[in-house]
Short mmCIF file of C-alpha atoms in Angstrom, two decimals:
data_model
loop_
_atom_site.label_atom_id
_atom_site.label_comp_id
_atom_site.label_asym_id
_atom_site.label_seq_id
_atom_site.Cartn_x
_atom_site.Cartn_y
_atom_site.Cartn_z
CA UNK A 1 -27.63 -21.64 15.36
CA UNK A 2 -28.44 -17.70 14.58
CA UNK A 3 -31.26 -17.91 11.50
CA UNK A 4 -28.52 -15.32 9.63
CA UNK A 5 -25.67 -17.87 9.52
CA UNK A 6 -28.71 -20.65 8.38
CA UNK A 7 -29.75 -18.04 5.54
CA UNK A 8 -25.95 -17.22 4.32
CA UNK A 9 -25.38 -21.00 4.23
CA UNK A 10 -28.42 -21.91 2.40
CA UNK A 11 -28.24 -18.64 -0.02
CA UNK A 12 -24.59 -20.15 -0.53
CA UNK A 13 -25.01 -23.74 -1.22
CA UNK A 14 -27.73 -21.98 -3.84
CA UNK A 15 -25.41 -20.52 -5.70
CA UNK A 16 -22.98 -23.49 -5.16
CA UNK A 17 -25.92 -25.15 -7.29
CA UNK A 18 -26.77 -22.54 -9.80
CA UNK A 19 -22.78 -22.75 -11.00
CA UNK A 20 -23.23 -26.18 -11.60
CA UNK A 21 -26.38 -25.70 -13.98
CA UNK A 22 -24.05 -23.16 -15.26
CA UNK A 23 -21.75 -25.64 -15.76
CA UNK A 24 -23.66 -28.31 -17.72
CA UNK A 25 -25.45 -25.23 -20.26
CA UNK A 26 -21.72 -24.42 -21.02
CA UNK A 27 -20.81 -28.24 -21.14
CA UNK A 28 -23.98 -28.93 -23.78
CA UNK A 29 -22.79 -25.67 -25.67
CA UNK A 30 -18.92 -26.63 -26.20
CA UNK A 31 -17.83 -24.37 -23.79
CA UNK A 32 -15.58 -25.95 -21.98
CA UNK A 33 -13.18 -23.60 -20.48
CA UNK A 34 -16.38 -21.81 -19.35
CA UNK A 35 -17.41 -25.01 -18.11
CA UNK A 36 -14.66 -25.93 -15.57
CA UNK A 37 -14.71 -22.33 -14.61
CA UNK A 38 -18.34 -22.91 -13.75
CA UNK A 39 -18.03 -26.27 -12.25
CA UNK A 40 -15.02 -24.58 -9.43
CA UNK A 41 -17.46 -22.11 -8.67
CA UNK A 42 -19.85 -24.47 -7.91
CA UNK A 43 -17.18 -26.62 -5.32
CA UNK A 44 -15.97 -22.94 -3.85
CA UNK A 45 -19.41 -21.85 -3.39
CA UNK A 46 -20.02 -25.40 -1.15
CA UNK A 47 -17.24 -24.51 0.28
CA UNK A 48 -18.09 -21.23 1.45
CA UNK A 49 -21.77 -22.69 2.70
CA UNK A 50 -20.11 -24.61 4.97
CA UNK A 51 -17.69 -22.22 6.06
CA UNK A 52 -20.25 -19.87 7.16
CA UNK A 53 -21.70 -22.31 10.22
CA UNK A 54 -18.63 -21.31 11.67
CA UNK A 55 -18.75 -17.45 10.97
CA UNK A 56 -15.75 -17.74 8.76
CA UNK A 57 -15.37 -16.22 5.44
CA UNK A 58 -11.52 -15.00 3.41
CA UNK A 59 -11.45 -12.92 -0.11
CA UNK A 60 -8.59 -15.13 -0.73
CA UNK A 61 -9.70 -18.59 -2.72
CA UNK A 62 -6.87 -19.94 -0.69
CA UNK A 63 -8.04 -19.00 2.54
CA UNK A 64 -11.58 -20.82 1.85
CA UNK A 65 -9.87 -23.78 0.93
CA UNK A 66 -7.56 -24.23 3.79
CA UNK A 67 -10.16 -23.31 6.65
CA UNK A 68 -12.66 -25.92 4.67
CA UNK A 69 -9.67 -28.64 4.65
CA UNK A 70 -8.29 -27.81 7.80
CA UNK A 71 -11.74 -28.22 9.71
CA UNK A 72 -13.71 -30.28 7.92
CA UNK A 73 -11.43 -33.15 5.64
CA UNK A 74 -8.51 -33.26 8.25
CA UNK A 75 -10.98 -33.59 10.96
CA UNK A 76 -12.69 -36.08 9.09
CA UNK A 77 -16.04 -35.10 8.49
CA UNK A 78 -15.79 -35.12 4.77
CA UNK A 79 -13.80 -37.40 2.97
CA UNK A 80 -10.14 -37.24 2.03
CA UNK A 81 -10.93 -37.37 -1.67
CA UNK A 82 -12.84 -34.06 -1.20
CA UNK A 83 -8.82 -32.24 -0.76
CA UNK A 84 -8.31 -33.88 -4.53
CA UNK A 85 -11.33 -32.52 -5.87
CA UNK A 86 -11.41 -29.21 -4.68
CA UNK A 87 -7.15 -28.87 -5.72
CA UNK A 88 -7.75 -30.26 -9.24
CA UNK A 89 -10.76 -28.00 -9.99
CA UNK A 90 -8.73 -25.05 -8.79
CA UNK A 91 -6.16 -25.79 -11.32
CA UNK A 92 -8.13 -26.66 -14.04
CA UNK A 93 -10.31 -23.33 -13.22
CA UNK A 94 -7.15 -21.36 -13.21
CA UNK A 95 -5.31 -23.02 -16.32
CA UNK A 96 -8.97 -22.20 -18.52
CA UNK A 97 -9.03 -18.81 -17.04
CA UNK A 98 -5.28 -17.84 -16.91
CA UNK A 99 -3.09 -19.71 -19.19
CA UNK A 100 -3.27 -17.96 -23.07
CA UNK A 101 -3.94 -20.64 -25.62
CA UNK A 102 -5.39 -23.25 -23.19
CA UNK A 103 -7.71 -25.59 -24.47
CA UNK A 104 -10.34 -27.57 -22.43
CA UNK A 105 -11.52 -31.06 -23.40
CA UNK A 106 -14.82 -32.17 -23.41
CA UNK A 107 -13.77 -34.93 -21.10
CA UNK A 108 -12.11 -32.73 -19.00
CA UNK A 109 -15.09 -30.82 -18.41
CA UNK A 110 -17.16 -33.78 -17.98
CA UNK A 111 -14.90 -35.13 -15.13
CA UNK A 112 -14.52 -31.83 -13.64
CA UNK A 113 -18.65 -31.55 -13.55
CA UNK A 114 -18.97 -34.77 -12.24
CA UNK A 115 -16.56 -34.28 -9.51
CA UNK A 116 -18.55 -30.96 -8.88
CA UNK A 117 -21.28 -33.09 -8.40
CA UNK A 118 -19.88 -35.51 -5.93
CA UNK A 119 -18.92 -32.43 -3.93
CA UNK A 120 -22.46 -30.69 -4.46
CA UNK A 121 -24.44 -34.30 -3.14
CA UNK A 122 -21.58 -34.54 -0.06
CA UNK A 123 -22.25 -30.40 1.11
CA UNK A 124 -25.55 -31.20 0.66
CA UNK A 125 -26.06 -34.22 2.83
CA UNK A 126 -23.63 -32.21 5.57
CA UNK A 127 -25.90 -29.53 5.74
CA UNK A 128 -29.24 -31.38 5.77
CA UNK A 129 -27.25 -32.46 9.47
CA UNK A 130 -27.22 -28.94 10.30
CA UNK A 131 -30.34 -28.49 9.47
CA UNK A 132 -29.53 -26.03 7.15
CA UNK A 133 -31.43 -27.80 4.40
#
């Protein structure tokens, strides 16, 4: 694999991990709307990571999700919980950041970090594979 698509990936899942600090300081600070914004990010940014050892890359949310479902959950390399996690933090990102009025629950957040976590441990142990990591 060409040492460019290793550094995008790994510069990628870094960010997929700074969003997710990002996540918990606006969790601990009541920010919650901020928080499952964060906590998306996080998920997308995994997503993206991965998508790169293939070369592939959208500037459409939708078309990182489907290339990262389409090749890696329905081909069964990650689990099919990963589809859940990834649609209900794009929701709950776009309900906090859209939707005037919304109001974001501190268990909401804390679910939505946790299930950024799941996905953060899962792209991580994929890529340690590739020997990205």
């Amino acid at each position: 694999m060409e040492r460019r698509i290793v550094d995008l990936s790994k510069y990628r899942f870094g960010c997929c991990h700074e969003a997710l600090e990002d996540a918990k300081i606006m969790y601990e600070a009541g920010r919650y709307k901020n928080a499952l914004n964060r906590a998306y990010y996080s998920i997308f940014h995994g997503m993206r990571a991965v998508n790169a050892l293939d070369g592939f890359d959208s500037s459409k949310h939708s078309g990182v999700i489907a290339h990262f479902n389409q090749n890696y959950v329905k081909e069964g390399i990650f689990p099919k919980e990963t589809s859940k996690i990834i649609r209900l933090a794009s929701e709950k990102r776009e309900s906090a950041d859209y939707l005037d009025f919304y109001v974001a629950s501190k268990d909401e957040a804390e679910a939505q970090i946790e299930r950024a976590e799941t996905f953060s441990k899962w792209i991580g142990d994929y890529l340690k594979t590739k020997h990205v990591l």
